[in-house]
mmCIF file of C-alpha atoms in Angstrom:
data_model
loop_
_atom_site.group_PDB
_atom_site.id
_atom_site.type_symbol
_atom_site.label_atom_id
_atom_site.label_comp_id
_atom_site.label_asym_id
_atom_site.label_seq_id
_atom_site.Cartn_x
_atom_site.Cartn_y
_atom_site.Cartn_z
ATOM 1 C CA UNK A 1 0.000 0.000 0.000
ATOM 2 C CA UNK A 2 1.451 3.433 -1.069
ATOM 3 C CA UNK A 3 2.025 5.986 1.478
ATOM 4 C CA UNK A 4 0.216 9.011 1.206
ATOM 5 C CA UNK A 5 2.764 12.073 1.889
ATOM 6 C CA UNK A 6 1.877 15.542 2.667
ATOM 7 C CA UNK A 7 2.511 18.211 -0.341
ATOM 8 C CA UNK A 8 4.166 21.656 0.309
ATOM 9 C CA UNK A 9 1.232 23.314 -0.307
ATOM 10 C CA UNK A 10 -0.643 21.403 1.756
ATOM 11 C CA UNK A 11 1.461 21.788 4.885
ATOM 12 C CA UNK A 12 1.368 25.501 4.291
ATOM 13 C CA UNK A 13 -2.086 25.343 4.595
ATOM 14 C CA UNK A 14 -2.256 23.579 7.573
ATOM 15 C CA UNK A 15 -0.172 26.144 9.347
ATOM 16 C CA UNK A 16 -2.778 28.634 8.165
ATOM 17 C CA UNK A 17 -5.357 26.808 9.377
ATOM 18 C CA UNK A 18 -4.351 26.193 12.819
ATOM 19 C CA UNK A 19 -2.483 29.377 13.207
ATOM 20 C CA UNK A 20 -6.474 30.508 13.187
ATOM 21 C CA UNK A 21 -7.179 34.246 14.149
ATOM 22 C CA UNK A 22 -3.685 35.332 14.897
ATOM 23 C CA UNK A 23 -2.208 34.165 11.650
ATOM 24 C CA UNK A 24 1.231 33.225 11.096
ATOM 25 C CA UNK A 25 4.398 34.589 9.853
ATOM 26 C CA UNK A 26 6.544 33.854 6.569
ATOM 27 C CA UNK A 27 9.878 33.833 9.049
ATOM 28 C CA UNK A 28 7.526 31.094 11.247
ATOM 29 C CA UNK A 29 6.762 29.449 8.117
ATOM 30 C CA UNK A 30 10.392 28.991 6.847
ATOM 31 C CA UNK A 31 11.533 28.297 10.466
ATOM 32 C CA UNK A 32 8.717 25.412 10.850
ATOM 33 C CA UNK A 33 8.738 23.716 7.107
ATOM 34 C CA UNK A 34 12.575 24.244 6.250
ATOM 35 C CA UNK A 35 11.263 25.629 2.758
ATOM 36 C CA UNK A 36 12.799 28.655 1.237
ATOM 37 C CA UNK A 37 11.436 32.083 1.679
ATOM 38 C CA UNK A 38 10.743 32.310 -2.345
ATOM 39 C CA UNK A 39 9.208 28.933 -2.516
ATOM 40 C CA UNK A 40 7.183 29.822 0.417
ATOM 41 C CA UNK A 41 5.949 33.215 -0.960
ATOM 42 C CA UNK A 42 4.946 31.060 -4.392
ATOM 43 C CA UNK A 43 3.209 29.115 -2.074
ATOM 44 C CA UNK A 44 1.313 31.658 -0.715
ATOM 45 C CA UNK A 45 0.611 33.547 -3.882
ATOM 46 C CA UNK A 46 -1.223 30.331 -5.064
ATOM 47 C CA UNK A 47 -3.270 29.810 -1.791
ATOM 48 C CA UNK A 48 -4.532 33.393 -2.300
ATOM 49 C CA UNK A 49 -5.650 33.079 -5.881
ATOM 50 C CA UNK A 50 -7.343 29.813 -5.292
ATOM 51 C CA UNK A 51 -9.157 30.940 -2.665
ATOM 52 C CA UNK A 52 -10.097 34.071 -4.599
ATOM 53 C CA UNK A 53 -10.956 31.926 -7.693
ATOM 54 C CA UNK A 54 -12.947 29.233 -6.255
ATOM 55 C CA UNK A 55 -16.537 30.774 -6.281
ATOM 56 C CA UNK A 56 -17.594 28.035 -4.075
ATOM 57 C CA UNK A 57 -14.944 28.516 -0.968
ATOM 58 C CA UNK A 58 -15.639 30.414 1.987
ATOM 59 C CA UNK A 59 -12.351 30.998 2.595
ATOM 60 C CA UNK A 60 -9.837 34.260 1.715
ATOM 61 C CA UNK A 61 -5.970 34.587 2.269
ATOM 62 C CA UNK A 62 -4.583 37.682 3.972
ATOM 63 C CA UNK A 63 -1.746 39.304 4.236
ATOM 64 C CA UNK A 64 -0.767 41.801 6.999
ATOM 65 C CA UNK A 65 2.557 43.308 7.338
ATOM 66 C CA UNK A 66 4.044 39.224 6.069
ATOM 67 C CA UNK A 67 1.682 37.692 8.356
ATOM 68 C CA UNK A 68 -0.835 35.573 6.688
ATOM 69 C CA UNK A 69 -4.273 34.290 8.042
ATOM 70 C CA UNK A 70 -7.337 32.308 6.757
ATOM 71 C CA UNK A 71 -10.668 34.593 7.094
ATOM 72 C CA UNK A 72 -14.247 34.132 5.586
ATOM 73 C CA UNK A 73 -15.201 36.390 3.067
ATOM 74 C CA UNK A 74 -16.790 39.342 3.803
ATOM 75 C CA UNK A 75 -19.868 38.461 2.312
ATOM 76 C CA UNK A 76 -20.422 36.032 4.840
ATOM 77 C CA UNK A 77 -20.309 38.938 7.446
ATOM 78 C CA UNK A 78 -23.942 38.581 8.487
ATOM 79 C CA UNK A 79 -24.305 34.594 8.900
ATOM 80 C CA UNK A 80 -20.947 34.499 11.166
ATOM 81 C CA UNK A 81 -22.006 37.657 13.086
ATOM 82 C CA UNK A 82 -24.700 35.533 13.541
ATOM 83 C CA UNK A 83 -23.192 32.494 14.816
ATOM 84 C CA UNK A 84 -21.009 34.242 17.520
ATOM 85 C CA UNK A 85 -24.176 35.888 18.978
ATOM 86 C CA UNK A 86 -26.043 33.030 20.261
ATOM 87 C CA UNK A 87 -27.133 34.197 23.348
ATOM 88 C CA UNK A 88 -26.150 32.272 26.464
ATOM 89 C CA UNK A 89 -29.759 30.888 26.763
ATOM 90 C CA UNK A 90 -28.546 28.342 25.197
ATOM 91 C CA UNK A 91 -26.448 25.717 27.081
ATOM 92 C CA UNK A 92 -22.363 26.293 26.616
ATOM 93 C CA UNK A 93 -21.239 23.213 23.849
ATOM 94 C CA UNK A 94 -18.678 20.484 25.063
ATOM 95 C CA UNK A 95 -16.048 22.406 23.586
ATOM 96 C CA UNK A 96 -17.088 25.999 25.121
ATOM 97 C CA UNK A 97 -16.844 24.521 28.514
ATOM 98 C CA UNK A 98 -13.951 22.459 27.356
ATOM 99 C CA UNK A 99 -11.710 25.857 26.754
ATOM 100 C CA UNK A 100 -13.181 27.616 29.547
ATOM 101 C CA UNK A 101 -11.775 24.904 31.614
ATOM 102 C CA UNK A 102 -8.233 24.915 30.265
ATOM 103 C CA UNK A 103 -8.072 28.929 30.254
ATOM 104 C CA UNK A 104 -9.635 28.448 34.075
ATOM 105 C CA UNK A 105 -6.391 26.336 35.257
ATOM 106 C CA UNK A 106 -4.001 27.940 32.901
ATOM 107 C CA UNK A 107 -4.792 31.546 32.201
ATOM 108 C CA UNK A 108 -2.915 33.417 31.040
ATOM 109 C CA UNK A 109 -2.665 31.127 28.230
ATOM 110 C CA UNK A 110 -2.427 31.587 24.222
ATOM 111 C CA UNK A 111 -4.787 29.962 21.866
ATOM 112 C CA UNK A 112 -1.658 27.684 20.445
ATOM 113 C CA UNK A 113 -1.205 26.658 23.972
ATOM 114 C CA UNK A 114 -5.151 25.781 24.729
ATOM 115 C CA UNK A 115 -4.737 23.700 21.003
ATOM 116 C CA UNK A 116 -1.984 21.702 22.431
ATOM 117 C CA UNK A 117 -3.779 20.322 25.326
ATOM 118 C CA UNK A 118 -7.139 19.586 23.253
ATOM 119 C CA UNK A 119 -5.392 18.372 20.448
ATOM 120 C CA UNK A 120 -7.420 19.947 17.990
ATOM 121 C CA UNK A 121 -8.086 23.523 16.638
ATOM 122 C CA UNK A 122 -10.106 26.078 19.283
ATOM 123 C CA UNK A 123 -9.747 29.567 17.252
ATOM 124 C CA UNK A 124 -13.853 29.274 16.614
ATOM 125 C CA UNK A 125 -14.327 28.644 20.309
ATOM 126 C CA UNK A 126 -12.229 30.861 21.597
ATOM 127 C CA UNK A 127 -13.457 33.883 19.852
ATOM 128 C CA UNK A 128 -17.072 33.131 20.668
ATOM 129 C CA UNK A 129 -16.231 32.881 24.055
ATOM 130 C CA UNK A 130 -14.839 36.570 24.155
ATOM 131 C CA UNK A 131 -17.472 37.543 22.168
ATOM 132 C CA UNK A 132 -20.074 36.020 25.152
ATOM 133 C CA UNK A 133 -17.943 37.875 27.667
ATOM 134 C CA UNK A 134 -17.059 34.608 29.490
ATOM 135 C CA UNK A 135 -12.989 35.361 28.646
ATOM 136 C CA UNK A 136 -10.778 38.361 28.146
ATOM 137 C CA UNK A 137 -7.804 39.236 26.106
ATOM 138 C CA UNK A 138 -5.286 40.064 28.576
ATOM 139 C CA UNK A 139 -1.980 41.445 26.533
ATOM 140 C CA UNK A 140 0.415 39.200 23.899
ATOM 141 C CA UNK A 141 2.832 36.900 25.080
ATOM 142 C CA UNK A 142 6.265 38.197 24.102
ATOM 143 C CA UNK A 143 7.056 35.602 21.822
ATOM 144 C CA UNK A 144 7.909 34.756 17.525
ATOM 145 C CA UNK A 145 4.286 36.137 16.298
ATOM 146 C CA UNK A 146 2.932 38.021 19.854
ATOM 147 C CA UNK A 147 0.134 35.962 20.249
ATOM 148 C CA UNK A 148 -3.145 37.026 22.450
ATOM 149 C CA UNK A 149 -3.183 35.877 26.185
ATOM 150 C CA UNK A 150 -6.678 34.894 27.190
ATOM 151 C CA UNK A 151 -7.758 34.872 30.747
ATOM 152 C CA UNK A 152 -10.992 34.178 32.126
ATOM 153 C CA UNK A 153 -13.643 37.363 33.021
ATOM 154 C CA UNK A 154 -15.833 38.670 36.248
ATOM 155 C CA UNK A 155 -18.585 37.716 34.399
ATOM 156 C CA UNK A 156 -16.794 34.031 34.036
ATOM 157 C CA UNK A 157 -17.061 33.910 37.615
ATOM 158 C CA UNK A 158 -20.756 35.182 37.995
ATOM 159 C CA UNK A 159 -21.741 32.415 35.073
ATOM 160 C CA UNK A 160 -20.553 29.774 37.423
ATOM 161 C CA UNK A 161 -21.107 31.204 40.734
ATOM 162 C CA UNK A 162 -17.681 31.667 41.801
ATOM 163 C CA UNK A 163 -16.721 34.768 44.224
ATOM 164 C CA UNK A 164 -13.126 33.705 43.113
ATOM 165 C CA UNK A 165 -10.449 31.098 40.953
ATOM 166 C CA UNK A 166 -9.413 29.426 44.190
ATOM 167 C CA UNK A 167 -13.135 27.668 44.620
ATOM 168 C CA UNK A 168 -11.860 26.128 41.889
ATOM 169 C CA UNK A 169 -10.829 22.084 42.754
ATOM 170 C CA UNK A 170 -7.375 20.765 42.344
ATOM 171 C CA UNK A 171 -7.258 19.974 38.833
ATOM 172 C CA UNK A 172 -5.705 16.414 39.710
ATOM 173 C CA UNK A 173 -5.022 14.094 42.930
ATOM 174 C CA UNK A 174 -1.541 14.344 41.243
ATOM 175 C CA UNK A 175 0.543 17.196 42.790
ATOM 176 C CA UNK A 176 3.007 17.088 39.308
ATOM 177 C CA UNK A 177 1.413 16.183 36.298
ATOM 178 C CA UNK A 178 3.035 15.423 32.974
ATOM 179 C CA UNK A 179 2.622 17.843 30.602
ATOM 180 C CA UNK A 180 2.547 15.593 28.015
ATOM 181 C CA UNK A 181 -0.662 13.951 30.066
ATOM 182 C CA UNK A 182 -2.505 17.009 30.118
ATOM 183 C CA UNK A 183 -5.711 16.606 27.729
ATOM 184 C CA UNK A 184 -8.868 18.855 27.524
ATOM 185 C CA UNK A 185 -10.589 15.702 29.165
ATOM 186 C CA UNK A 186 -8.478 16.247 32.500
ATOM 187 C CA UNK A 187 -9.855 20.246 32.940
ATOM 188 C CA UNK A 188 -13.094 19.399 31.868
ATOM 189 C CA UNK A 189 -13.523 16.706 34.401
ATOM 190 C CA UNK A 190 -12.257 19.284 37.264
ATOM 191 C CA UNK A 191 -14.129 21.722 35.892
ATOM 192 C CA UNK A 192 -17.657 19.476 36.067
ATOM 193 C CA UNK A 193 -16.420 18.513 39.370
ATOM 194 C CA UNK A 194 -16.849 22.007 40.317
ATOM 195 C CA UNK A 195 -20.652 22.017 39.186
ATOM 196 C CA UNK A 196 -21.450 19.216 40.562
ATOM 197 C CA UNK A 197 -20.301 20.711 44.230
ATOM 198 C CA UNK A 198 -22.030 24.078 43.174
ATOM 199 C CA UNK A 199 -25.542 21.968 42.393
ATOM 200 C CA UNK A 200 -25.011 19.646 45.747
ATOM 201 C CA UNK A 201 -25.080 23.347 48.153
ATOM 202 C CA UNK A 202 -27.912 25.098 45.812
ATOM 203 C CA UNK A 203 -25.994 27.131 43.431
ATOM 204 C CA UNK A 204 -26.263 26.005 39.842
ATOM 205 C CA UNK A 205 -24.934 27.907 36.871
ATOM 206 C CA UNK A 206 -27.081 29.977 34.547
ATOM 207 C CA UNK A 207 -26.278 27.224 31.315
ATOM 208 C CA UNK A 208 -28.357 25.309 33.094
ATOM 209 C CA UNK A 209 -31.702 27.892 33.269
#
């Protein structure tokens, strides 16, 4: 059976992808891949126009300043202003309370960070969670790319009846975890711990009505 290897293009891509809001850099690019800085501009030149050709994508290339991101067209302004202002009637998804867990434990923590532990992509999440109030942007980290530190908000704590982060439970019997352990799974779990205690003495959070 014939292995099926990644093309350039489509490892450029992927560092688009998950780079998410805060885009990424051609010097990040050429550090990450290995690929020359005119092969990698090529590169990025095709992305754009096949995005701008292809009548049936969502998707657009920019460029800021050599930093490139993925973004939606602007067309498609009203349907994802829509999206990110679901009010919080509705009962936070897996993967809201899932972040809000991690940024809980971690904060101040970057988006790239919050990815690692999940293992999969949280730029969508994230920004609908600032969006809804529930977490802050809270400076850059002074690292390759500055990107956004997210902590959690007051209203974070009113949401889940908290008077403070220290209510918070251990976030493992283990007094040193592993980093390479860690897994959105393991905040969550603390995290519903938490609201479990919260529904035992009376206090429930507003997700739930």
């Amino acid at each position: 059976m014939r292995s099926i290897t990644m093309t350039n293009l489509e490892q450029i891509e992927g560092l688009l992808f998950i780079s998410g809001d805060e885009g990424i850099t051609v010097t990040d690019i050429e550090q990450i891949t290995g690929f020359m800085r005119p092969a990698i501009s090529l590169m990025l030149d095709k992305l754009a126009e096949k995005y701008a050709e292809d009548n049936d994508s969502a998707l657009i290339l920019l460029n800021s300043d050599q930093t490139y991101r993925l973004a939606t067209k602007q067309e498609l302004s009203p349907i994802i202003k829509r999206y990110f202002e679901v009010p919080l009637s509705t009962p936070l998804s897996q993967a809201s309370l899932e972040v809000l867990a991690i940024i809980a434990y971690r904060q101040p923590i970057t988006r790239l960070e919050i990815d690692e532990i999940r293992g999969v992509q949280s730029s969508a999440t994230v920004q609908k969670l600032v969006l809804q109030n529930l977490i802050e942007e809270n400076g850059r980290l002074n690292a390759p790319g500055r990107p956004f530190l997210y902590i959690t908000s007051s209203y974070f704590l009113d949401y889940f009846g908290l008077h403070a982060l220290e209510q918070l439970p251990p976030l493992s019997e283990q007094t040193d975890i592993d980093p390479e352990e860690m897994s959105g799974n393991l905040f969550l779990q603390a995290f519903e711990k938490r609201q479990r205690e919260g529904e035992q003495h009376g206090t429930t959070t507003k997700s739930n009505g």
